[in-house]
Amino acid sequence: MASHSLTSFLQQNLEGLKQQGLYNTIQPLESPNGPLITITGREFVNLSSNNYLGLANDDRLKEAAIRATKLYGTGSGAVRSINGTLQIHVELEERLAQFKGAEAVITYQSGFNCNMAAISAVMGAGDAILSDELNHASIIDGCRLTKSKVIRFNHSDMEDLRNKAKAARESGQYDKIMVITDGVFSMDGDIAKLPEIVTIAEEYDLITYVDDAHGSGVLGDGAGTVKHFSLSDKIDFQIGTLSKAIGVVGGYVAGSHDLIEWLKVRSRPFLFSTALPPGNVAACIEAINILQNSTELQTKLWDNTRYFQEGLKTLGFSIGRTETPITPCIIGDETATQRFSERLYEEGVYAKSIVFPTVPKGTGRVRNMPTAIHTPEMLDRALTAYETIGRELGLI
Ligand code: PMP
């Protein structure tokens, strides 16, 4: 029997979330998470996945996963540091290092785990972390695992970062100081100002840490935001995910030999959580083969992005400050945003509303993600729905 205090905590808080409209009902898909999805027998144009390049449903990755599963089994059997490291884990890390232009790479079970692993392996008491206020939840949690002072700077505000870096360094209170940012911000699609961040880091001896979950596979010929700015030798930590554009699951840190060696002996998810399954690892290697052999998928992704974003702008919608495929359609008012997303659903378009507290009050938006494998007809279906609903709600 559940304890009285637990029962009342759960009931009160679940009810509170429902009343504030913050309760999320999850609808399972009856199809792969491709450009079209099926929910309760109905087909939708899907604008909510992170399957940027369509690799999550690619036959070549599926075949690679099946082959490796037949060869090695479904599980890797142990944590990496005991005997869960298979030859293909090493191969994946070598291939990723080459792809990213880094000395070495360590993989983890997810992008989330990378941030749990890497920040606290290096930062401790007596250190400080300068963190962009819009950084992802896993960075915030990763920082909490350290005993470092966390100093938030205003989003992409380089003057604020410089002032805070200067004050932290000149205070003499801190030994190591790290600056940490998303490469691409997941709610607005804007790109971090990495060249300026590197300049400030050089001035105040900051460790540089970029979480490129949404840049990997998308920017810099697929190698990410750091390569996009040609800064591969200037960023100490490059985090990537294998769960979005790469189409599988997992994450990695790219950096110097010494850094990766340190993470292999000191980062807790590597030491205490079972290694990625062989099928996933093999599918990731196949994804890298595809990305290194052709830029066709990236070209399609960017063509579709331009087509869809131009379509929304021509209709009279605002897409905010995006510079990437992440396409927020800014509605503003929270209730109108939720209504908009519900109407899209009725019209056969799956695109989620995102409102306060995930984004600032009054900036509610429907978040869209065009992918490489949407056809123009699918995107047109979505744009027609946007036009119908925009007029209906008096927004355009
Ligand atoms: N970092 C960022 C910036 C992300 O957007 C995400 C995914 N939402 C993650 C980390 C977590 O990656 P994963 O899904 O591979 O755990």
CSV table of C-alpha atoms in Angstrom, one decimal, residues 19 31 184 260 384:
chain,number,residue,atom,x,y,z
A,19,GLN,CA,-5.8,22.5,-14.0
A,31,SER,CA,3.5,3.3,-37.4
A,184,VAL,CA,21.5,24.8,-31.7
A,260,ILE,CA,38.4,11.0,-23.4
A,384,THR,CA,-2.8,24.3,-46.3
